[in-house]
Coordinates of C-alpha atoms in Angstrom, one line a residue:
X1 CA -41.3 -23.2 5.6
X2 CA -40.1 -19.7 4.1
X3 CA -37.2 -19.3 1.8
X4 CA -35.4 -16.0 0.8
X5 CA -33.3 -16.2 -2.2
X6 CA -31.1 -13.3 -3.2
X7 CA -29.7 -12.6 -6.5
X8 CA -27.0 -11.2 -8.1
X9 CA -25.6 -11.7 -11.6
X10 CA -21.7 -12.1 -12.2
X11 CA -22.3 -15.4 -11.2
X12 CA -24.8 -16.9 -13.3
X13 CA -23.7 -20.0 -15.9
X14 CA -22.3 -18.0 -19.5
X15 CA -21.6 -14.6 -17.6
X16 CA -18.2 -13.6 -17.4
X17 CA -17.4 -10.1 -18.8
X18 CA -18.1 -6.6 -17.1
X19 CA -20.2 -5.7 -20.0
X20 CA -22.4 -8.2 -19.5
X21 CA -23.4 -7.5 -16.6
X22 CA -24.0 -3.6 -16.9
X23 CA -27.5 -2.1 -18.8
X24 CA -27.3 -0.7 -21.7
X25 CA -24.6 -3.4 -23.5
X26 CA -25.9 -5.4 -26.2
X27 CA -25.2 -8.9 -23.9
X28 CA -26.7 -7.4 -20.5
X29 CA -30.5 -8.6 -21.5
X30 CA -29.2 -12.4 -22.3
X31 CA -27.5 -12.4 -19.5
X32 CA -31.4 -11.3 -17.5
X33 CA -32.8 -14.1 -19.3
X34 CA -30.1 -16.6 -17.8
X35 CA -30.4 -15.3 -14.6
X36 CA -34.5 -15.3 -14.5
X37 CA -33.8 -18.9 -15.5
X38 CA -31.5 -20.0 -12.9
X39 CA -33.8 -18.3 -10.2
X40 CA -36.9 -19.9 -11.6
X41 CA -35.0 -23.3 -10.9
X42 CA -34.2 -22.3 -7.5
X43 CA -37.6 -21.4 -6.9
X44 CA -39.3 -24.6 -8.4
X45 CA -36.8 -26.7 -6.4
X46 CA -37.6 -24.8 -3.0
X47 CA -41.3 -25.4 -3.1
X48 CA -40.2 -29.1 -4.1
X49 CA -38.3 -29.4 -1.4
X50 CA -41.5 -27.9 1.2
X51 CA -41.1 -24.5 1.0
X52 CA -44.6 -23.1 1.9
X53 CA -43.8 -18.8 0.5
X54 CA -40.5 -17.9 -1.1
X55 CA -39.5 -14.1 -1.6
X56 CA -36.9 -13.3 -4.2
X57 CA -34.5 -9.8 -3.8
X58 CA -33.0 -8.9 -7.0
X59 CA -29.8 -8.0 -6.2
X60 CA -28.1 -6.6 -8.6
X61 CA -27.2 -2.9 -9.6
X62 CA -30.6 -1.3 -9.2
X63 CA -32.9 -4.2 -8.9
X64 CA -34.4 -4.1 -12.1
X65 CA -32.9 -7.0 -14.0
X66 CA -35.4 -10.4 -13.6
X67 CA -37.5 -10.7 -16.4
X68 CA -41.0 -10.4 -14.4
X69 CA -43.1 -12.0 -17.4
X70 CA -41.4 -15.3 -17.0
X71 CA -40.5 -15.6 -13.1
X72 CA -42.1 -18.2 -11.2
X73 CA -45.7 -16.7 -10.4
X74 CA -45.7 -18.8 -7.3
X75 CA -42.9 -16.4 -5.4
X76 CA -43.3 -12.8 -4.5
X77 CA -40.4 -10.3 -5.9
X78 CA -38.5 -7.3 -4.0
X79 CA -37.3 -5.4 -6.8
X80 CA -35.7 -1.9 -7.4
X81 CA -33.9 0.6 -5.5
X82 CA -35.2 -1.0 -2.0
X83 CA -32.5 0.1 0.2
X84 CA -32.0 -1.1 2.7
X85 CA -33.7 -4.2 1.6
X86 CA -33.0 -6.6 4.8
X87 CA -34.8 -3.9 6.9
X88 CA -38.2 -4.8 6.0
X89 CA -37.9 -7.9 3.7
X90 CA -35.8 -10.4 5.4
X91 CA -36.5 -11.5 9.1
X92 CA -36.5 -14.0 11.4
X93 CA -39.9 -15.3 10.4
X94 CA -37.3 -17.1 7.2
X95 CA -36.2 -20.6 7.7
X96 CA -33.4 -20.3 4.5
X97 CA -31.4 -17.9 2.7
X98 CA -30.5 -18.9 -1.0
X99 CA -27.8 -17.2 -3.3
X100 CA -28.2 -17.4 -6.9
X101 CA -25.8 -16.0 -9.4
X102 CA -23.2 -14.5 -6.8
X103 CA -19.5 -14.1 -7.1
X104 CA -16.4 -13.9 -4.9
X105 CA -14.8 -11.4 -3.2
X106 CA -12.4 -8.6 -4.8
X107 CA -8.9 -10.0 -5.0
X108 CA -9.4 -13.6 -5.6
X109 CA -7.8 -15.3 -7.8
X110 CA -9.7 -17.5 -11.2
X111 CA -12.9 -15.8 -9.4
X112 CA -14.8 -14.7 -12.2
X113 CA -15.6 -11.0 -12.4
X114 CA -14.8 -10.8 -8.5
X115 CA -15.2 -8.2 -6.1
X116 CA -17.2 -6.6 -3.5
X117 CA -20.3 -4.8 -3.7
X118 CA -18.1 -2.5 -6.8
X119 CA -16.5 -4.1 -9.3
X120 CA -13.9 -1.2 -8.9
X121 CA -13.0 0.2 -5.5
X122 CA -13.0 -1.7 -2.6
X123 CA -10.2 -4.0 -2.3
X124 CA -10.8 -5.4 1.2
X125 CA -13.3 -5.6 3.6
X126 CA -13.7 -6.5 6.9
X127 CA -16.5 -6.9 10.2
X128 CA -14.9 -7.2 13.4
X129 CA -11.3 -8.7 11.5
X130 CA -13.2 -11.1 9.3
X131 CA -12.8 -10.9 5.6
X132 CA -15.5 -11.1 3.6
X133 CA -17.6 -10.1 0.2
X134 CA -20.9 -9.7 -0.5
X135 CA -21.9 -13.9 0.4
X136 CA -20.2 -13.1 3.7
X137 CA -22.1 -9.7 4.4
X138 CA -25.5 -11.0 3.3
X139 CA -24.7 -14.3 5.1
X140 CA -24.0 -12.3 8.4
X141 CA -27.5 -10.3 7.7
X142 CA -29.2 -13.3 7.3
X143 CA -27.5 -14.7 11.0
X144 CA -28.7 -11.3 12.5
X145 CA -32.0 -12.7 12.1
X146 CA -31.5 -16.3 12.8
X147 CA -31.8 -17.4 9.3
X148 CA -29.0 -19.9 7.4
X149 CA -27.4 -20.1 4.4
X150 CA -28.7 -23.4 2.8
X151 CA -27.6 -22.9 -0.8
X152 CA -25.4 -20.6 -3.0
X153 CA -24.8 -21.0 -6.6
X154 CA -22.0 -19.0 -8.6
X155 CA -18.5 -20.2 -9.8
X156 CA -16.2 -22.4 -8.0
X157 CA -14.5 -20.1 -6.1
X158 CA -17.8 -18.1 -4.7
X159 CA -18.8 -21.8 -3.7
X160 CA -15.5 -22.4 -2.0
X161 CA -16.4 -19.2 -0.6
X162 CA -19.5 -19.8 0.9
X163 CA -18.4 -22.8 2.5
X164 CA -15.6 -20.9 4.6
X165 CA -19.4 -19.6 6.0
X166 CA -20.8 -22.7 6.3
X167 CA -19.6 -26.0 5.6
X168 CA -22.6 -27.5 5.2
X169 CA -24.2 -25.1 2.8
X170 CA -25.4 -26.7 -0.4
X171 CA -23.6 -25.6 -3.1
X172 CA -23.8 -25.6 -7.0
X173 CA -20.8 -24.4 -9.3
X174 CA -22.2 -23.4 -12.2
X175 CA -18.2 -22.4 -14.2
X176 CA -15.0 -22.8 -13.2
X177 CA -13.0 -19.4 -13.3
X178 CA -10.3 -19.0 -15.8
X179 CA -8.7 -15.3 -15.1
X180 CA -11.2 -12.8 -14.0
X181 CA -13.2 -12.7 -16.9
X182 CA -13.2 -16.0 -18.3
X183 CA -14.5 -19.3 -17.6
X184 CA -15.1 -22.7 -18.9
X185 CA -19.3 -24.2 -18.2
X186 CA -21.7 -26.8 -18.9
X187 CA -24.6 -25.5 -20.8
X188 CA -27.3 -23.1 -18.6
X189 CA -30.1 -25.7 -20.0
X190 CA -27.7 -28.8 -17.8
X191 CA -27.0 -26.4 -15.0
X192 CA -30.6 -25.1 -14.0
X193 CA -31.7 -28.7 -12.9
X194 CA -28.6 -28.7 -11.0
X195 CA -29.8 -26.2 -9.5
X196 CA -33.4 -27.3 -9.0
X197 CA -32.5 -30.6 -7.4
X198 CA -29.7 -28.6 -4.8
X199 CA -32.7 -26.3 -3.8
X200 CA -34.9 -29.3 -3.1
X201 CA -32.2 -31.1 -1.7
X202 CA -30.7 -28.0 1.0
X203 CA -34.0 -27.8 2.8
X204 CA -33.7 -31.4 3.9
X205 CA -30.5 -30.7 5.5
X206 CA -31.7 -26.9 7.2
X207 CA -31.2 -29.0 10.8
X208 CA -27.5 -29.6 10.3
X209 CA -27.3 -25.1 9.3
X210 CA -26.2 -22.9 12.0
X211 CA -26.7 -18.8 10.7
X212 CA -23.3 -17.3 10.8
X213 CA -23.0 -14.8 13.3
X214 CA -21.4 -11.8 14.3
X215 CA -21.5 -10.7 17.6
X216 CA -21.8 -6.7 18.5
X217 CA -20.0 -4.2 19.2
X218 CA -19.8 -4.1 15.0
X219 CA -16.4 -3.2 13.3
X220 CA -16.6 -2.7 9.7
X221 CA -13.1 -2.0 8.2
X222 CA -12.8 -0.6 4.3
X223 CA -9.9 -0.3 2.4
X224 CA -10.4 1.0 -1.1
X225 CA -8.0 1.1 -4.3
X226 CA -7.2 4.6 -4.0
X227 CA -6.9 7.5 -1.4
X228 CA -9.0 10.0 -3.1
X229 CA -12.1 7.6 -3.2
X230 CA -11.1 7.0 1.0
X231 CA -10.8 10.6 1.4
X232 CA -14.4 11.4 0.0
X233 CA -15.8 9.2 3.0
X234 CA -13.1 11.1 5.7
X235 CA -15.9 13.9 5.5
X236 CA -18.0 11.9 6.7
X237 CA -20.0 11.8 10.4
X238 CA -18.3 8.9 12.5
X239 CA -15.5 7.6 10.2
X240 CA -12.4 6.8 11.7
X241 CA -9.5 6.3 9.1
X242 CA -6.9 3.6 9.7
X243 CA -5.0 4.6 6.6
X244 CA -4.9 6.8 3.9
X245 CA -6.9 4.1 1.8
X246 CA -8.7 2.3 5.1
X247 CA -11.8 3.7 6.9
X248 CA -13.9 2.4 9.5
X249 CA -17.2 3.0 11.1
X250 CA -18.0 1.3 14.9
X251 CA -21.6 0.7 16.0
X252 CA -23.7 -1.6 18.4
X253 CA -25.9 -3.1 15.8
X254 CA -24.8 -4.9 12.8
X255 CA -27.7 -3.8 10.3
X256 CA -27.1 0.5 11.2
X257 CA -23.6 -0.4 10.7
X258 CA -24.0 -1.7 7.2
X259 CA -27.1 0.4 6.3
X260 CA -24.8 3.5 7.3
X261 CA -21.8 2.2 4.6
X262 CA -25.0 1.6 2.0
X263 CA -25.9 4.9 2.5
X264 CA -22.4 6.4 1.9
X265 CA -21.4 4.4 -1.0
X266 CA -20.7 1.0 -0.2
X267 CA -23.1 -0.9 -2.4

């Protein structure tokens, strides 16, 4: 059984602040070592639970933020600028997609340091009328392929989240959200076997997962916080604008679609 676990950071236990999130700020390497650690758990819990290989993305910003000397030697790493990553790293040979450390979407409310794929710019976004942030999009990746999500870890809201995805996914709230960059949390040493014991735990239920998803022709709709950033993509080959601050790109295949927007600025 193969695993795929995809990390990001703004929603790893004691993060909570922009600047901890960002290299070069004195908090950003603490916040690496948390989010090694919370990885690590998933990892342990996913060959626990009978996962045969398990391939970790890191996620975040440029890729670069796991701290390679203590991760799990038993799981291969995709790190860096590998973009697209789903081309060539996740297919249908998985069985599970995990989410470690992720967030949700911009605009919600007590979601801590929420938004999608920037922290500033995009304010909505849509494929084919859905709303969705980055667990939706990588959810819907994931589906192209066949594979589920089994397990997402992050504050409460990127749980409740996940769950508008699947309702069976195993889930693991780490904080509770209070404001956008605050949050109130047990300590990282009780989460991370909360963590271990849900990624043991979600492989035993993979037969009650069904991938979400989305069915072509692909519509993805963007509507960003200002008309100069929306304008800077008008120039662009095959954008269609639906406002001054909305612009949308049609396509047959769900991964050209996305790996277009990547390409233009998305991420």
């Amino acid at each position: 059984m193969k695993v795929f676990i995809s990390t990001d950071m703004e929603g790893v236990c004691g993060v909570m602040l922009e600047n901890q999130v960002i290299p070069g700020n004195s908090k950003y390497e603490i916040s690496c070592r948390l989010l090694t650690e919370e990885t690590n758990a998933a990892i342990s819990g996913a060959f626990e639970g009978g996962a045969t290989e398990v391939r970790v993305h890191d996620g975040h910003l440029k890729g670069f933020n796991l701290d390679i000397e203590t991760l799990d030697s038993r799981a291969e790493y995709i790190m860096g600028s590998a973009s697209p990553w789903w081309k060539n790293n996740l297919d249908s040979s998985f069985d599970a997609l995990y989410m470690v450390g992720f967030h949700s979407k911009a605009g919600t409310s007590d979601g801590v340091i929420s938004h999608t794929w920037v922290h500033e710019g995009i304010t909505n976004f849509w494929i084919n009328g859905i709303s969705l942030g980055e667990i939706g999009a990588i959810s819907a990746i994931a589906g192209y392929f066949d594979v589920p999500l089994a397990l997402i870890t992050g504050d409460r809201k990127a749980v409740e989240e996940a769950r508008t995805i699947s309702a069976e996914v195993t889930g693991v709230s780490v904080k509770e959200g209070l404001g956008r960059n605050g949050s109130r949390f047990m300590h990282p040493r009780k989460v991370r076997p909360l963590i271990e014991e849900s990624a043991n735990n979600a492989l035993k239920r993979i037969d009650k997962l069904i991938p979400f998803k989305i069915e072509s022709p692909i519509e993805v709709k963007v509507e960003y916080s200002s008309v100069l950033i929306a304008e800077q993509k008008r120039i662009l080959p095959n954008i269609e604008m639906a406002d001054s601050r909305t612009v949308i790109y049609r396509g047959s295949d769900l991964l050209e679609v996305l790996a277009y927007f990547y390409r233009t600025g998305i991420e």
